[in-house]
PDB file of C-alpha atoms in Angstrom:
ATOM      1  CA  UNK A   1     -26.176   5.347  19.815  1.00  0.00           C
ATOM      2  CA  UNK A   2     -28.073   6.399  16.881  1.00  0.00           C
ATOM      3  CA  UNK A   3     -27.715   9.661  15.160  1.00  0.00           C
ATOM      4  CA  UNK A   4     -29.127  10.920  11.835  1.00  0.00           C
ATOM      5  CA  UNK A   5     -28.044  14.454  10.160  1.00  0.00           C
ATOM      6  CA  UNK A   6     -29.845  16.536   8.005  1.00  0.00           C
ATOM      7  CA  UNK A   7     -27.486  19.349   7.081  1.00  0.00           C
ATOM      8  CA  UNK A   8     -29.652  21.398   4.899  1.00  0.00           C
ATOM      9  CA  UNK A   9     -32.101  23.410   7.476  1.00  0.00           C
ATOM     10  CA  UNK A  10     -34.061  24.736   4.814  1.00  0.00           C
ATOM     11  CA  UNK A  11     -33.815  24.619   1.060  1.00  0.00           C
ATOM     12  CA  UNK A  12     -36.242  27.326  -1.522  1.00  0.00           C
ATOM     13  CA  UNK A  13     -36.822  26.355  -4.897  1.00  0.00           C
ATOM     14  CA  UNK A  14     -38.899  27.257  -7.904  1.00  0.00           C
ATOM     15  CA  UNK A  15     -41.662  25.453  -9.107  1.00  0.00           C
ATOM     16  CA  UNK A  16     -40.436  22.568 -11.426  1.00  0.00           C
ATOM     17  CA  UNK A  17     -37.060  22.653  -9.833  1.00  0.00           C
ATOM     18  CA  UNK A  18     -35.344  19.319  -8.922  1.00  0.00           C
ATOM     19  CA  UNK A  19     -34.294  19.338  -5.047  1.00  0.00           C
ATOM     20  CA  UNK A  20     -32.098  16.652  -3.482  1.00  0.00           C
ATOM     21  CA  UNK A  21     -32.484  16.113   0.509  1.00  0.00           C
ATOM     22  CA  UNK A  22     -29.514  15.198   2.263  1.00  0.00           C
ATOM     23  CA  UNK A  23     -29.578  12.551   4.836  1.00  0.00           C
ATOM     24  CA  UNK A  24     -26.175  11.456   6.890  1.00  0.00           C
ATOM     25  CA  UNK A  25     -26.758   8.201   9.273  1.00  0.00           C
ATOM     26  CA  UNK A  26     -24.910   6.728  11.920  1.00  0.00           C
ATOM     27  CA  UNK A  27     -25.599   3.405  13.764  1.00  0.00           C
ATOM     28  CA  UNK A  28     -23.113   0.139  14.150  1.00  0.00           C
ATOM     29  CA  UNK A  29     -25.676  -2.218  14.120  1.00  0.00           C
ATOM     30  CA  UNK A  30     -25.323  -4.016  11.295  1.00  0.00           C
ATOM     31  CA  UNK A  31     -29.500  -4.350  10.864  1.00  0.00           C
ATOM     32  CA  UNK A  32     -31.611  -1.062  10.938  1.00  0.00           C
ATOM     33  CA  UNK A  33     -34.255   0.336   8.576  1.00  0.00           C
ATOM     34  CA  UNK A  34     -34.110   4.098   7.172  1.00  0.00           C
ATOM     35  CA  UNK A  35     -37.027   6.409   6.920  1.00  0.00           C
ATOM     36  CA  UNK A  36     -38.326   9.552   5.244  1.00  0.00           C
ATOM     37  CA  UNK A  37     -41.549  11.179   6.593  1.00  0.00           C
ATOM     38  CA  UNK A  38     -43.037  14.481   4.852  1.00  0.00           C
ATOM     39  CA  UNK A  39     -44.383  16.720   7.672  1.00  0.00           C
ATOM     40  CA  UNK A  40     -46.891  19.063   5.945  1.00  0.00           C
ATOM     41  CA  UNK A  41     -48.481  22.607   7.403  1.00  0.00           C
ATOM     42  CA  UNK A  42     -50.873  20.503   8.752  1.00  0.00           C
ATOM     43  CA  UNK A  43     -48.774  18.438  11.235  1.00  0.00           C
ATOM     44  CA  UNK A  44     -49.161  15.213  10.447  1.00  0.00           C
ATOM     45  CA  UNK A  45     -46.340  13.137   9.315  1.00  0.00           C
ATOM     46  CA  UNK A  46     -46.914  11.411   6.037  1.00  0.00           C
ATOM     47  CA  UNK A  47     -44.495   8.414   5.493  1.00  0.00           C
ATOM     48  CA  UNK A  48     -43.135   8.214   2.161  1.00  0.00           C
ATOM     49  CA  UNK A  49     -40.394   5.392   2.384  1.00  0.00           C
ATOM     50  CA  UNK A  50     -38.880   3.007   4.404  1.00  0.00           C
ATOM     51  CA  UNK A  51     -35.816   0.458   3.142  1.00  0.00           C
ATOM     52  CA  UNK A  52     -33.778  -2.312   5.551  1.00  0.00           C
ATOM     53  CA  UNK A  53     -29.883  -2.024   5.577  1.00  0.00           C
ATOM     54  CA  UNK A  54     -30.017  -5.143   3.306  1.00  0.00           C
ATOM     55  CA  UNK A  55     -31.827  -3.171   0.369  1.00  0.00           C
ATOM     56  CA  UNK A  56     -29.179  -1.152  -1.370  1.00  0.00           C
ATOM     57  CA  UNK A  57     -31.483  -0.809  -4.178  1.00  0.00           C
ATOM     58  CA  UNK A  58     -32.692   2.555  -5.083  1.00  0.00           C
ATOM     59  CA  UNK A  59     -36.372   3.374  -5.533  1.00  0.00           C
ATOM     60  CA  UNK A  60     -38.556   5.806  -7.825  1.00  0.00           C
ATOM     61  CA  UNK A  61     -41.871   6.600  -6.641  1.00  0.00           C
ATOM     62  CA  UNK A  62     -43.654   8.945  -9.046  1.00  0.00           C
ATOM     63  CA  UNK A  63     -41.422  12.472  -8.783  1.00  0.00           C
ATOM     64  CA  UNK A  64     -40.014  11.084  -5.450  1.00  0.00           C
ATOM     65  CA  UNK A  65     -36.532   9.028  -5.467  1.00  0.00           C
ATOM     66  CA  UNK A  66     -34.338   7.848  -3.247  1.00  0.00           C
ATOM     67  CA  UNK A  67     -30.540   7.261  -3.122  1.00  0.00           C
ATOM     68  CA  UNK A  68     -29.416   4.615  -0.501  1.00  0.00           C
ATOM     69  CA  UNK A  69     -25.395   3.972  -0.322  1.00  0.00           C
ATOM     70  CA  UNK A  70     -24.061   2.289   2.588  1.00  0.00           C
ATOM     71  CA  UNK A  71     -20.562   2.847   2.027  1.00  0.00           C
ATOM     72  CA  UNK A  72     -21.788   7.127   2.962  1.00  0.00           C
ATOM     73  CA  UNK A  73     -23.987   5.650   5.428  1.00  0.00           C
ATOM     74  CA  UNK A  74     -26.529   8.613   3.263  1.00  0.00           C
ATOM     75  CA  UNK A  75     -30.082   7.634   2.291  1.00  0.00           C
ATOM     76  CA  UNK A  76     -30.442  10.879   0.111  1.00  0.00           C
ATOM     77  CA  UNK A  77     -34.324  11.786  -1.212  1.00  0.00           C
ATOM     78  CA  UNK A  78     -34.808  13.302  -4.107  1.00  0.00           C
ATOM     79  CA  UNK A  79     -38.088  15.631  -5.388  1.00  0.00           C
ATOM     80  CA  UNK A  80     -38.235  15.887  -9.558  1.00  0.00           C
ATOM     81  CA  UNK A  81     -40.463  18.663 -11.280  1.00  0.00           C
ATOM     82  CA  UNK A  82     -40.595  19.948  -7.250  1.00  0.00           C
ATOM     83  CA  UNK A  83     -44.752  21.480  -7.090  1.00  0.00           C
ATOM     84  CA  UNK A  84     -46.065  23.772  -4.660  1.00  0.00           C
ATOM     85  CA  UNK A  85     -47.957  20.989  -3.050  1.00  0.00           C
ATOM     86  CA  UNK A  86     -44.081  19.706  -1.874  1.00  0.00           C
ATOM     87  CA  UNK A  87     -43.692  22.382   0.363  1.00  0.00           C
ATOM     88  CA  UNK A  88     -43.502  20.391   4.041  1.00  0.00           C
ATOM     89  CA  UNK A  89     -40.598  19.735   6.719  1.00  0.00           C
ATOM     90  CA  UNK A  90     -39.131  16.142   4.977  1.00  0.00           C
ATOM     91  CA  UNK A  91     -37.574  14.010   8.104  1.00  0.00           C
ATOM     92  CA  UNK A  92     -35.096  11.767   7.550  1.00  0.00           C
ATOM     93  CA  UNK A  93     -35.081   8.658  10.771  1.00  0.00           C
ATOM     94  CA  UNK A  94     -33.537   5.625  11.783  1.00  0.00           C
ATOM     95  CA  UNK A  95     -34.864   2.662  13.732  1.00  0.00           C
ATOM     96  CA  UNK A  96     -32.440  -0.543  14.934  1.00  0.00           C
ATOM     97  CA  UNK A  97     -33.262  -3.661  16.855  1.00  0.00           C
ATOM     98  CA  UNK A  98     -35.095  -1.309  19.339  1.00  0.00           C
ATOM     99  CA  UNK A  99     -37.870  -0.311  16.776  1.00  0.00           C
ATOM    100  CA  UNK A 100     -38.002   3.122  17.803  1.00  0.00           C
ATOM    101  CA  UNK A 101     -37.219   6.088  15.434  1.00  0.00           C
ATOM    102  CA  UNK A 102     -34.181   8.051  15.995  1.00  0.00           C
ATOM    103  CA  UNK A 103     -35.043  11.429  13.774  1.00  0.00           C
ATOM    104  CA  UNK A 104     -33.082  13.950  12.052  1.00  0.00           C
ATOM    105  CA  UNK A 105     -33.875  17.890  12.671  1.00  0.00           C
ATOM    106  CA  UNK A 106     -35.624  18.408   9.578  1.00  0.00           C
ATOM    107  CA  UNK A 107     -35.424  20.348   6.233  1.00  0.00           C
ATOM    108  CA  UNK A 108     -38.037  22.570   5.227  1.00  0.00           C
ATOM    109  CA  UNK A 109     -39.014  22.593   1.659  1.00  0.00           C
ATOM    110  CA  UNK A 110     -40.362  25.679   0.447  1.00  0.00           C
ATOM    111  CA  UNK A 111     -41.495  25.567  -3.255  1.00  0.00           C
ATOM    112  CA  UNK A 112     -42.481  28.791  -4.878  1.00  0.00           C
ATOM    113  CA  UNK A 113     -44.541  28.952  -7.902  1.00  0.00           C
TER     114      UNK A 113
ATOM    115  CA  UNK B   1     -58.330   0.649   6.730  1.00  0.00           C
ATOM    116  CA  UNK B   2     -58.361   1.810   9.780  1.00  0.00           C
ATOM    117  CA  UNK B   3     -55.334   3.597  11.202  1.00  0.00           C
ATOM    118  CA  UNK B   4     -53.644   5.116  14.519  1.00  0.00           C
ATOM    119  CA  UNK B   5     -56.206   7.305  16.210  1.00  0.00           C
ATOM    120  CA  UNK B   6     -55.561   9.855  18.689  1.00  0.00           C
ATOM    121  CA  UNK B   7     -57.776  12.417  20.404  1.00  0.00           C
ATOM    122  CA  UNK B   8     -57.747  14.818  21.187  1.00  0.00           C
ATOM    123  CA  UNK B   9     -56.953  16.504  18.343  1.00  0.00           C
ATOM    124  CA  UNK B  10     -55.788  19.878  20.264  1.00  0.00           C
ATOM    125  CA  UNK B  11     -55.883  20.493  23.502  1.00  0.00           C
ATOM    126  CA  UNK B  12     -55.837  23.718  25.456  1.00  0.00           C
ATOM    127  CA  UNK B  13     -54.505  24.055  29.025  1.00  0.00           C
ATOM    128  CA  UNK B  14     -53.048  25.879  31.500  1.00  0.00           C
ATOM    129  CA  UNK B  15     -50.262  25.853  33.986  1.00  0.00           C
ATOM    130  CA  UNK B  16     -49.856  22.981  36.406  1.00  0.00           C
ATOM    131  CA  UNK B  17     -53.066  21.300  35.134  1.00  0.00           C
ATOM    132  CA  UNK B  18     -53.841  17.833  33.560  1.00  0.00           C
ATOM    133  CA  UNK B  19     -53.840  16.179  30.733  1.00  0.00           C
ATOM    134  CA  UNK B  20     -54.588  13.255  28.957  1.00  0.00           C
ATOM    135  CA  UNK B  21     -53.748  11.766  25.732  1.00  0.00           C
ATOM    136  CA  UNK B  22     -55.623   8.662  24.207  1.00  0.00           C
ATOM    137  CA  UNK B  23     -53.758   6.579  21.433  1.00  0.00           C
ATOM    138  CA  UNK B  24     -56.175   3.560  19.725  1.00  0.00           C
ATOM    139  CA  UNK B  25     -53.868   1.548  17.684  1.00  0.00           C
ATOM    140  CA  UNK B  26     -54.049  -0.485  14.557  1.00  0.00           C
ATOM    141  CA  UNK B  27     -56.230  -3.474  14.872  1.00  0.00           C
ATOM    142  CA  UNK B  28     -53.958  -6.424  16.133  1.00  0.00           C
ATOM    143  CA  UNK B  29     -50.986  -4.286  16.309  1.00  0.00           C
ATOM    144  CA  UNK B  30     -49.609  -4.793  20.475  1.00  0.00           C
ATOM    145  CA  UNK B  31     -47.198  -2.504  20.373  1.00  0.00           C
ATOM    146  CA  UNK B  32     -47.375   1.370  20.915  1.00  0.00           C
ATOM    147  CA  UNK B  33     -44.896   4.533  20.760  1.00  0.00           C
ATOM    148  CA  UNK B  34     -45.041   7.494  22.397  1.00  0.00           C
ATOM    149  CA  UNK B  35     -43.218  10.835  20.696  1.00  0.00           C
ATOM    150  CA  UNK B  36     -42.854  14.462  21.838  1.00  0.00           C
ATOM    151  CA  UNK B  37     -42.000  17.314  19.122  1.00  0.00           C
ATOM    152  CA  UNK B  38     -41.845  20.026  20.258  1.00  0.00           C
ATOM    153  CA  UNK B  39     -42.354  23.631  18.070  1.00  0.00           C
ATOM    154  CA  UNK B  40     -39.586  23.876  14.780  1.00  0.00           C
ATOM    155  CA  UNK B  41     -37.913  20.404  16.481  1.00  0.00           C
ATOM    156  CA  UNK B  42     -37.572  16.964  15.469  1.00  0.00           C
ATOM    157  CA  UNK B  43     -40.271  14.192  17.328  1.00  0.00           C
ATOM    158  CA  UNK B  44     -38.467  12.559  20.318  1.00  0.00           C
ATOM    159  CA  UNK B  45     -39.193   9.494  21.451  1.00  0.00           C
ATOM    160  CA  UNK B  46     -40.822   9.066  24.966  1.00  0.00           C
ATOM    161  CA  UNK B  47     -41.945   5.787  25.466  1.00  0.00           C
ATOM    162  CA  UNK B  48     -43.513   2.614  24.280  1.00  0.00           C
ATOM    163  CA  UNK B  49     -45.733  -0.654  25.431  1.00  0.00           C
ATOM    164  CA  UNK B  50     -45.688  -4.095  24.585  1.00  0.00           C
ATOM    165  CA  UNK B  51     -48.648  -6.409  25.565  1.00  0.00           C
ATOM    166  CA  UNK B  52     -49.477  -3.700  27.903  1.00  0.00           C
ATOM    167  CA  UNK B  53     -45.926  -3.545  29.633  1.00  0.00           C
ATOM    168  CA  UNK B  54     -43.660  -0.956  29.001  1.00  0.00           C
ATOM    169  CA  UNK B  55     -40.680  -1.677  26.794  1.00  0.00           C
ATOM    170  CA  UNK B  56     -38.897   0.909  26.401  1.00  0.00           C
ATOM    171  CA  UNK B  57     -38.396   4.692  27.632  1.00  0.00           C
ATOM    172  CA  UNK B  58     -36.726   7.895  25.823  1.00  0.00           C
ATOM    173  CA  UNK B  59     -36.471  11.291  27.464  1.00  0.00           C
ATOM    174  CA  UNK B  60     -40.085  11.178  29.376  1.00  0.00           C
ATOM    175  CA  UNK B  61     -40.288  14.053  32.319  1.00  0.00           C
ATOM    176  CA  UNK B  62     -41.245  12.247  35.617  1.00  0.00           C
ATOM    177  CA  UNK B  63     -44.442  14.718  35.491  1.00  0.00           C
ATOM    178  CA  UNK B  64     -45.996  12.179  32.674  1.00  0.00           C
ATOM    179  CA  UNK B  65     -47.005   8.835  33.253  1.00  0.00           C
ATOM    180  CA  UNK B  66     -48.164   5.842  30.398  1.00  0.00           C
ATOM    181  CA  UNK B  67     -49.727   3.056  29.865  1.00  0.00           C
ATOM    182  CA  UNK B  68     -51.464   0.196  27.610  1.00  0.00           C
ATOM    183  CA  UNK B  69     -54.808  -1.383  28.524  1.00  0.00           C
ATOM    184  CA  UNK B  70     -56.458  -4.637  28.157  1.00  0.00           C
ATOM    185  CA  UNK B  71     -57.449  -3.374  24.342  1.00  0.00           C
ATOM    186  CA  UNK B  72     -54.223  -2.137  23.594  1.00  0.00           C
ATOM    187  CA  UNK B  73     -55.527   1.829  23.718  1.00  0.00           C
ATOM    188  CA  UNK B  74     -52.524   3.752  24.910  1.00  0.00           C
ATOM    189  CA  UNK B  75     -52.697   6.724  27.475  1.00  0.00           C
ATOM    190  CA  UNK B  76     -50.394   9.501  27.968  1.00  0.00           C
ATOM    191  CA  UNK B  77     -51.012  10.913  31.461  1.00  0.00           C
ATOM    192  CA  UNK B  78     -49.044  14.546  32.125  1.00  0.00           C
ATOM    193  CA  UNK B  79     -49.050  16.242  35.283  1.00  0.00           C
ATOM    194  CA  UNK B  80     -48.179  19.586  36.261  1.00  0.00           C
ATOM    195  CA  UNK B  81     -48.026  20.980  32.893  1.00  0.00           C
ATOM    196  CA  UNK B  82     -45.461  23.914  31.902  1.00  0.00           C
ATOM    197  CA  UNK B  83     -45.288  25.600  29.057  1.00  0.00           C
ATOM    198  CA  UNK B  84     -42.355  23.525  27.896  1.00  0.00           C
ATOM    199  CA  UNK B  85     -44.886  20.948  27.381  1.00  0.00           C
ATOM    200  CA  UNK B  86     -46.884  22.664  24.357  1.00  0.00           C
ATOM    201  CA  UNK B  87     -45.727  20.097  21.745  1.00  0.00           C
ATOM    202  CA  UNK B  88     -47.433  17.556  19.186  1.00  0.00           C
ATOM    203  CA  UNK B  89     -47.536  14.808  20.507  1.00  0.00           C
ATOM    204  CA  UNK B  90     -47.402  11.053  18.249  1.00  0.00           C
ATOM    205  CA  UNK B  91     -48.488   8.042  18.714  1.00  0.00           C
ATOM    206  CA  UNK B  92     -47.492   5.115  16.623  1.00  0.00           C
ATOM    207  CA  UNK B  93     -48.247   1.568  16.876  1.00  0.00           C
ATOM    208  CA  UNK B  94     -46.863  -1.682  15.101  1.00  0.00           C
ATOM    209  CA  UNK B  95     -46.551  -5.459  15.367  1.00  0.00           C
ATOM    210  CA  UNK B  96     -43.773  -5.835  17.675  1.00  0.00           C
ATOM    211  CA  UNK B  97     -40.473  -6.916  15.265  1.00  0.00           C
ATOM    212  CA  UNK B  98     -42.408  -5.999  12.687  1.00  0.00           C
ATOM    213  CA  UNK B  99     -40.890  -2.169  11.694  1.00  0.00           C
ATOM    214  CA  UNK B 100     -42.541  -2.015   8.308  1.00  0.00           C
ATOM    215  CA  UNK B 101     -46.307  -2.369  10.331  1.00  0.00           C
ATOM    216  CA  UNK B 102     -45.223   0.973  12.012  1.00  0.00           C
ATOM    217  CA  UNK B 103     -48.002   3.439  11.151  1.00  0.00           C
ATOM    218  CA  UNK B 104     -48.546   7.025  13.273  1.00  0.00           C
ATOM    219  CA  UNK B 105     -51.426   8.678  14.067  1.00  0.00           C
ATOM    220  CA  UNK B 106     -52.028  12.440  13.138  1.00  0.00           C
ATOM    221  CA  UNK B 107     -51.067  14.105  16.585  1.00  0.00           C
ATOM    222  CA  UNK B 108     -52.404  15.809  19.673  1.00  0.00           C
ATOM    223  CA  UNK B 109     -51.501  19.348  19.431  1.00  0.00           C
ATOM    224  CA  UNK B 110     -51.141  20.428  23.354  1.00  0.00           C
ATOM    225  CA  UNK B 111     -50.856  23.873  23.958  1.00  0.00           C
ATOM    226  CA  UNK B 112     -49.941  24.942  27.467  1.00  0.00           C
ATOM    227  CA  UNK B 113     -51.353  28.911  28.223  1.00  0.00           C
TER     228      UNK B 113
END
């Protein structure tokens, strides 16, 4: 079975603040794809990433990067400069042969100008 | 381009009444998900179609029914509604085997009075 953690429930930072999401996976297939979706007040759920177990690389997307290491099984997400605009629940999730999403409970970004 | 659309966008009910959820998918994409997420939780997967035939099924209450038409438009049928049931409810469709064509609409919001 699938399983992805989240530890942090909620995290409260200061405008312009760096913030680093946590994300602990656990799967033994050997091919499955990692997710992270910002939730905003609004409800919908805005996908920001996706990357294949094959693809240790990490990636930089404007103030958004992401931290993939296999040998943690962690796909950690990090927001530089954080803005007011960041504030959302950020979901981790995990999808195997199965294509389905297996979600983690959520952390909710609060950013404070 | 055109994406995931699902209406209604809310929906107000009340006890043991019907509902219906409509999910139009991406042009050319056959297959369709089905998630639950309920208030503060992470979505949970219900169910999904492929080519019209179900493929799949998560944690769906006997009280809701699916299915996939002709044109690939996706239906979430719940009976009997309790007030368990107020959630937001996804819908996400992709090219089957093809994870990274995975795109989800913006939600029903179901409230159940």
């Amino acid at each position: 079975a699938q399983k992805v953690t989240q530890a942090q429930t909620e995290i409260s930072v200061v405008e312009k603040e760096d913030v680093t999401l946590d994300c602990v996976y656990e799967t033994r297939d050997t091919t499955y794809y990692l997710f992270w979706y910002k939730q905003p007040p609004s409800g919908e759920l805005v996908f920001l990433i996706r990357r294949n177990s094959f693809d240790e690389q990490n990636e930089i997307s404007g103030r958004y990067s992401w931290n993939f290491q296999k040998s943690t099984s962690s796909f950690n997400f990090t927001i530089t400069a954080s803005q007011v605009v960041d504030s959302a629940v950020y979901f981790c999730a995990l999808s195997v042969s199965d294509y389905k999403l297996s979600f983690g409970a959520g952390t909710t970004v609060t950013v404070r100008a | 381009a055109a994406g995931v659309i699902q209406s209604p966008r809310h929906l107000i009910k009340e006890k043991r009444e019907t509902a219906t959820l409509k999910c139009y998918p991406i042009p050319r994409h056959d297959t369709v998900y089905w998630y639950q997420q309920g208030p503060g939780q992470d979505p949970q997967f219900l169910i999904s179609f492929y080519e019209k035939m179900q493929s799949d099924k998560g944690s769906i209450p006997d009280r809701f029914s699916a299915q996939q038409f002709s044109d690939y438009h996706s239906e979430l049928n719940m009976s009997s509604l309790e007030l368990g049931d107020s959630a937001l409810y996804f819908c996400a469709s992709s090219i089957r085997d093809r994870v990274e064509k995975l795109f989800f609409g913006s939600g029903t919001q179901l409230s159940v009075l």
